Amino acid sequence: MNILGIESSCDDTSAAVLTDDGVQSNVIASQSIHIKFGGVVPELASRAHQKTITQTVAQALKESNTSIDDIDLIAVTQGPGLMGSLLVGLCFAKGLALSKKKPIVGVNHMDAHIYANFIDEAPEFPFVCLTVSGGHTQLVHVKAPFDHEVLGTTRDDAAGEAFDKIGKILGLPYPAGPVMDKLSKDGNPKFHKFPQALLKEGLDFSFSGLKTSALYYLQDKSEEWKKEHLNDVCASISEAISEVLIKKLKRAVQETGVKSVAIAGGVSANSMLREKAQKMAEDQQLKLHIPHITYCTDNAAMIAITGKMQAELGRFDDLSIRPYASL
Ligand code: KG4
Ligand code: ZN
């Protein structure tokens, strides 16, 4: 089966072609327009998707040496995401499906982050997935394909949002997560102990207190001090975020008794989190799955693989499919 995946839920326009031999192309057009605003501006995001979607899809087909006539299924993000952004990808996919008489399947973006783990080496069911992105932080018990139980979620900011907001306080460009990750490599994670919230309380997360704590900690520091200790502060923030994520993941494993764990979403690209997950998996004798770094942040290959798994279960949509911002 040849699948064309299309993703446009936030600020990346992406198209991918997946065949029985794996991912043949995965084109991602990231929108730099938001950098000067320090966050995603929804109206600008949908306009930028409009501008790039046609060429992004054309490029994905070209790189995979595939024509639209060779495509057997169109998989497209249905939600969650920004309504204007979702509409662009979904309407494009529906137009293509209608004109080329192709079946279409709507994909849940959060499911797709989980199933990004199946692109290279499929985990065995059941497993627990820590899905950490700019909009969500979830611990999910994945019992069977699309049989999910959300064990815990964030009560306020998502982990990626915490990186981005604290990075903004530090004067770093949006999205600050990858920048802080890089800076952390030359910093001391024990330089300052930032709070790790809700450690004794179940499997929910909270990161807004960390953001406030960083704000208070930095407010009376001079510009020279901030410059001198930027790497140490970034490393200490990364330590606080990744430590709480791993402690809760470990608790979820103990509560469910699973033997496999996965991490997914943009923040799963974080090197400290990846190292801590590896260490935890070794200590607890668990099989750990982490997507290849290109499949961690938003991409259409994860939409294509999830669409494929839905199609294998006979789950298709029709042209009445609509975007669902809070899916
Ligand atoms: O999954 P994603 O691409 O988009 C959403 O669905 O939100 O995740 C984007 C988030 C941003 O908050 C970004 O700062 C964060 O993932 N992120 C990282 C890293 N790479 C991306 N955070 C920490 N370390 C990274 N290496
Ligand atoms: Zn995402």
PDB file of N, CA, C and O in Angstrom, residues 135-139 150 152-159 161 198 203-208:
ATOM      1  N   GLY A 135       2.071  21.065  22.915  1.00  0.00           N
ATOM      2  CA  GLY A 135       0.688  21.260  23.345  1.00  0.00           C
ATOM      3  C   GLY A 135       0.202  20.228  24.347  1.00  0.00           C
ATOM      4  O   GLY A 135      -0.829  20.434  24.998  1.00  0.00           O
ATOM      5  N   HIS A 136       0.896  19.107  24.462  1.00  0.00           N
ATOM      6  CA  HIS A 136       0.403  18.024  25.305  1.00  0.00           C
ATOM      7  C   HIS A 136       1.513  17.345  26.103  1.00  0.00           C
ATOM      8  O   HIS A 136       2.654  17.287  25.651  1.00  0.00           O
ATOM      9  N   THR A 137       1.134  16.818  27.256  1.00  0.00           N
ATOM     10  CA  THR A 137       2.025  15.950  28.032  1.00  0.00           C
ATOM     11  C   THR A 137       1.132  14.848  28.572  1.00  0.00           C
ATOM     12  O   THR A 137       0.247  15.103  29.384  1.00  0.00           O
ATOM     13  N   GLN A 138       1.331  13.645  28.066  1.00  0.00           N
ATOM     14  CA  GLN A 138       0.427  12.544  28.446  1.00  0.00           C
ATOM     15  C   GLN A 138       1.203  11.267  28.707  1.00  0.00           C
ATOM     16  O   GLN A 138       2.180  10.982  28.018  1.00  0.00           O
ATOM     17  N   LEU A 139       0.718  10.501  29.679  1.00  0.00           N
ATOM     18  CA  LEU A 139       1.178   9.122  29.849  1.00  0.00           C
ATOM     19  C   LEU A 139       0.038   8.246  29.369  1.00  0.00           C
ATOM     20  O   LEU A 139      -1.092   8.341  29.871  1.00  0.00           O
ATOM     21  N   VAL A 150      -5.536   7.015  28.861  1.00  0.00           N
ATOM     22  CA  VAL A 150      -4.666   8.108  29.307  1.00  0.00           C
ATOM     23  C   VAL A 150      -4.547   8.008  30.829  1.00  0.00           C
ATOM     24  O   VAL A 150      -5.527   8.134  31.560  1.00  0.00           O
ATOM     25  N   GLY A 152      -2.268   9.790  32.736  1.00  0.00           N
ATOM     26  CA  GLY A 152      -1.954  11.075  33.362  1.00  0.00           C
ATOM     27  C   GLY A 152      -1.746  12.115  32.283  1.00  0.00           C
ATOM     28  O   GLY A 152      -1.385  11.804  31.151  1.00  0.00           O
ATOM     29  N   THR A 153      -1.985  13.366  32.680  1.00  0.00           N
ATOM     30  CA  THR A 153      -1.846  14.447  31.709  1.00  0.00           C
ATOM     31  C   THR A 153      -1.430  15.711  32.455  1.00  0.00           C
ATOM     32  O   THR A 153      -1.414  15.724  33.690  1.00  0.00           O
ATOM     33  N   THR A 154      -1.097  16.766  31.724  1.00  0.00           N
ATOM     34  CA  THR A 154      -0.684  17.974  32.440  1.00  0.00           C
ATOM     35  C   THR A 154      -1.901  18.769  32.907  1.00  0.00           C
ATOM     36  O   THR A 154      -2.926  18.804  32.229  1.00  0.00           O
ATOM     37  N   ARG A 155      -1.754  19.366  34.089  1.00  0.00           N
ATOM     38  CA  ARG A 155      -2.865  20.173  34.613  1.00  0.00           C
ATOM     39  C   ARG A 155      -2.771  21.613  34.112  1.00  0.00           C
ATOM     40  O   ARG A 155      -3.691  22.386  34.294  1.00  0.00           O
ATOM     41  N   ASP A 156      -1.630  21.972  33.534  1.00  0.00           N
ATOM     42  CA  ASP A 156      -1.484  23.358  33.034  1.00  0.00           C
ATOM     43  C   ASP A 156      -0.627  23.358  31.763  1.00  0.00           C
ATOM     44  O   ASP A 156      -1.094  22.940  30.720  1.00  0.00           O
ATOM     45  N   ASP A 157       0.626  23.800  31.878  1.00  0.00           N
ATOM     46  CA  ASP A 157       1.483  23.876  30.687  1.00  0.00           C
ATOM     47  C   ASP A 157       1.963  22.490  30.275  1.00  0.00           C
ATOM     48  O   ASP A 157       2.176  21.618  31.120  1.00  0.00           O
ATOM     49  N   ALA A 158       2.171  22.310  28.969  1.00  0.00           N
ATOM     50  CA  ALA A 158       2.811  21.080  28.479  1.00  0.00           C
ATOM     51  C   ALA A 158       4.324  21.225  28.662  1.00  0.00           C
ATOM     52  O   ALA A 158       4.831  22.339  28.830  1.00  0.00           O
ATOM     53  N   ALA A 159       5.035  20.091  28.622  1.00  0.00           N
ATOM     54  CA  ALA A 159       6.488  20.126  28.849  1.00  0.00           C
ATOM     55  C   ALA A 159       7.198  21.004  27.806  1.00  0.00           C
ATOM     56  O   ALA A 159       8.066  21.815  28.152  1.00  0.00           O
ATOM     57  N   GLU A 161       5.872  23.433  26.128  1.00  0.00           N
ATOM     58  CA  GLU A 161       5.455  24.813  26.396  1.00  0.00           C
ATOM     59  C   GLU A 161       6.327  25.405  27.513  1.00  0.00           C
ATOM     60  O   GLU A 161       6.701  26.581  27.461  1.00  0.00           O
ATOM     61  N   LEU A 198       4.202  17.858  41.774  1.00  0.00           N
ATOM     62  CA  LEU A 198       3.283  16.708  41.883  1.00  0.00           C
ATOM     63  C   LEU A 198       3.997  15.346  41.951  1.00  0.00           C
ATOM     64  O   LEU A 198       3.397  14.337  41.565  1.00  0.00           O
ATOM     65  N   LEU A 203      -0.244  10.451  38.483  1.00  0.00           N
ATOM     66  CA  LEU A 203       0.478  10.469  37.214  1.00  0.00           C
ATOM     67  C   LEU A 203       0.242  11.752  36.409  1.00  0.00           C
ATOM     68  O   LEU A 203       0.644  11.841  35.261  1.00  0.00           O
ATOM     69  N   ASP A 204      -0.393  12.744  37.056  1.00  0.00           N
ATOM     70  CA  ASP A 204      -0.553  14.026  36.370  1.00  0.00           C
ATOM     71  C   ASP A 204       0.723  14.867  36.493  1.00  0.00           C
ATOM     72  O   ASP A 204       1.551  14.631  37.373  1.00  0.00           O
ATOM     73  N   PHE A 205       0.832  15.840  35.614  1.00  0.00           N
ATOM     74  CA  PHE A 205       1.995  16.731  35.604  1.00  0.00           C
ATOM     75  C   PHE A 205       1.543  18.179  35.815  1.00  0.00           C
ATOM     76  O   PHE A 205       0.392  18.518  35.568  1.00  0.00           O
ATOM     77  N   SER A 206       2.488  19.020  36.233  1.00  0.00           N
ATOM     78  CA  SER A 206       2.241  20.462  36.279  1.00  0.00           C
ATOM     79  C   SER A 206       3.575  21.159  36.034  1.00  0.00           C
ATOM     80  O   SER A 206       4.565  20.838  36.678  1.00  0.00           O
ATOM     81  N   PHE A 207       3.593  22.080  35.088  1.00  0.00           N
ATOM     82  CA  PHE A 207       4.852  22.778  34.781  1.00  0.00           C
ATOM     83  C   PHE A 207       4.748  24.299  34.935  1.00  0.00           C
ATOM     84  O   PHE A 207       5.733  24.995  34.738  1.00  0.00           O
ATOM     85  N   SER A 208       3.559  24.813  35.332  1.00  0.00           N
ATOM     86  CA  SER A 208       3.459  26.272  35.394  1.00  0.00           C
ATOM     87  C   SER A 208       4.247  26.821  36.590  1.00  0.00           C
ATOM     88  O   SER A 208       4.774  27.929  36.535  1.00  0.00           O
TER      89      SER A 208
END
